[in-house]
Amino acid sequence: MEVVHTIPELRAAVARARQAGKAIGFVPTMGCLHEGHLSLIRRAREEAAFVVVSIFVNPTQFGPNEDFAKYPRTFAEDRAGCEAAGADLIFAPTAADFYPTGASTWVDVEGISAKLCGEFRPGHFRGVATVVAMLFNAAQADVAVFGRKDLQQLAVIRRMVRDLHMPVRIIAHETVREPNGVAMSSRNRYLSTEELSQATAIPAALTAAQALARSGVTDAARLQATAQAVLAAQPALKPQYCAIVDLETMAPVTSTAGRPCAIAIACHLGATRLIDNADL
Ligand code: PAF
């Protein structure tokens, strides 16, 4: 497995793979890889003969009071994980190299970006869409794999790819969970053992709403109230939102009848913000 730091090196490696007749798979990450990321890499491996993983803690998607500075950087472990999961190349640029001096171009996916997390993290999805567009341009992949855990991010990326006619197929991969059901996240390492156990109320709330939906209930207010009651029973959790949304637009719905919907939750637990979701 190769590690490169610049776009010309990345493009040269991708061109060689293409010349050898290989399709290019891509998994963008911010490092601090866990089993969830490794499953994305393995999925990319199933889809493409040459797999690129980017490791880049993107400054433009963090707000001024967020955890950019303390976001865990674990390159040695990440490198070993990528290799074991079957990646062919890691692209790990520096922010100074990746964003040209004076960069002033943004990709803003309006509407979808403003809802849910967008309300609490202004500018976050603009930073995500911009860096993913830049990474797609750099890697020129045929297929890119994203985790379902970041449901709104996935919707933003899908819309960007559609609207800008980007020649990359987006694959959504299922959320990988801790043994206690909490969705895997790089930020889980901020949680104490007690908090990790308290966080189980989040998947429990999702499961409760999902069970009700599967019993035939389509009224979004009822589904939401059921999940909220489970969250409220765990006072350590401070919910930011618990919403029943249209899967494509992320807009809140009053009924789940006749269209793909999901329940999406964001909560603070101590100093950590956790998100999770489930199909309804
Ligand atoms: O999901 C992430 O880790 C990031 O938002 C991404 C897609 C790598 C962009 O920085």
PDB file of C-alpha atoms and ligand atoms in Angstrom, residues 28-30 58 61 128 131-132 150 153, ligand 1:
ATOM      1  CA  PRO A  28     -12.965   9.762   2.261  1.00  0.00           C
ATOM      2  CA  THR A  29     -12.154   9.916   5.993  1.00  0.00           C
ATOM      3  CA  MET A  30     -10.779  12.228   8.628  1.00  0.00           C
ATOM      4  CA  ASN A  58     -10.864  19.115   7.084  1.00  0.00           C
ATOM      5  CA  GLN A  61     -16.226  21.710   8.316  1.00  0.00           C
ATOM      6  CA  VAL A 128     -18.075  18.931   3.840  1.00  0.00           C
ATOM      7  CA  VAL A 131     -13.858  19.183   0.559  1.00  0.00           C
ATOM      8  CA  VAL A 132     -15.640  16.128  -0.864  1.00  0.00           C
ATOM      9  CA  ASP A 150     -23.888  10.384   8.679  1.00  0.00           C
ATOM     10  CA  GLN A 153     -23.961  14.155   4.933  1.00  0.00           C
TER      11      GLN A 153
HETATM   12  O1  PAF B   1     -17.418  11.825   7.261  1.00  0.00           O
HETATM   13  C1  PAF B   1     -16.284  12.327   7.345  1.00  0.00           C
HETATM   14  O2  PAF B   1     -15.360  11.753   7.936  1.00  0.00           O
HETATM   15  C2  PAF B   1     -16.037  13.684   6.714  1.00  0.00           C
HETATM   16  O3  PAF B   1     -17.140  14.522   6.834  1.00  0.00           O
HETATM   17  C3  PAF B   1     -15.559  13.588   5.252  1.00  0.00           C
HETATM   18  C4  PAF B   1     -16.632  12.981   4.359  1.00  0.00           C
HETATM   19  C5  PAF B   1     -14.303  12.747   5.172  1.00  0.00           C
HETATM   20  C6  PAF B   1     -15.241  14.985   4.712  1.00  0.00           C
HETATM   21  O4  PAF B   1     -14.229  15.593   5.441  1.00  0.00           O
END
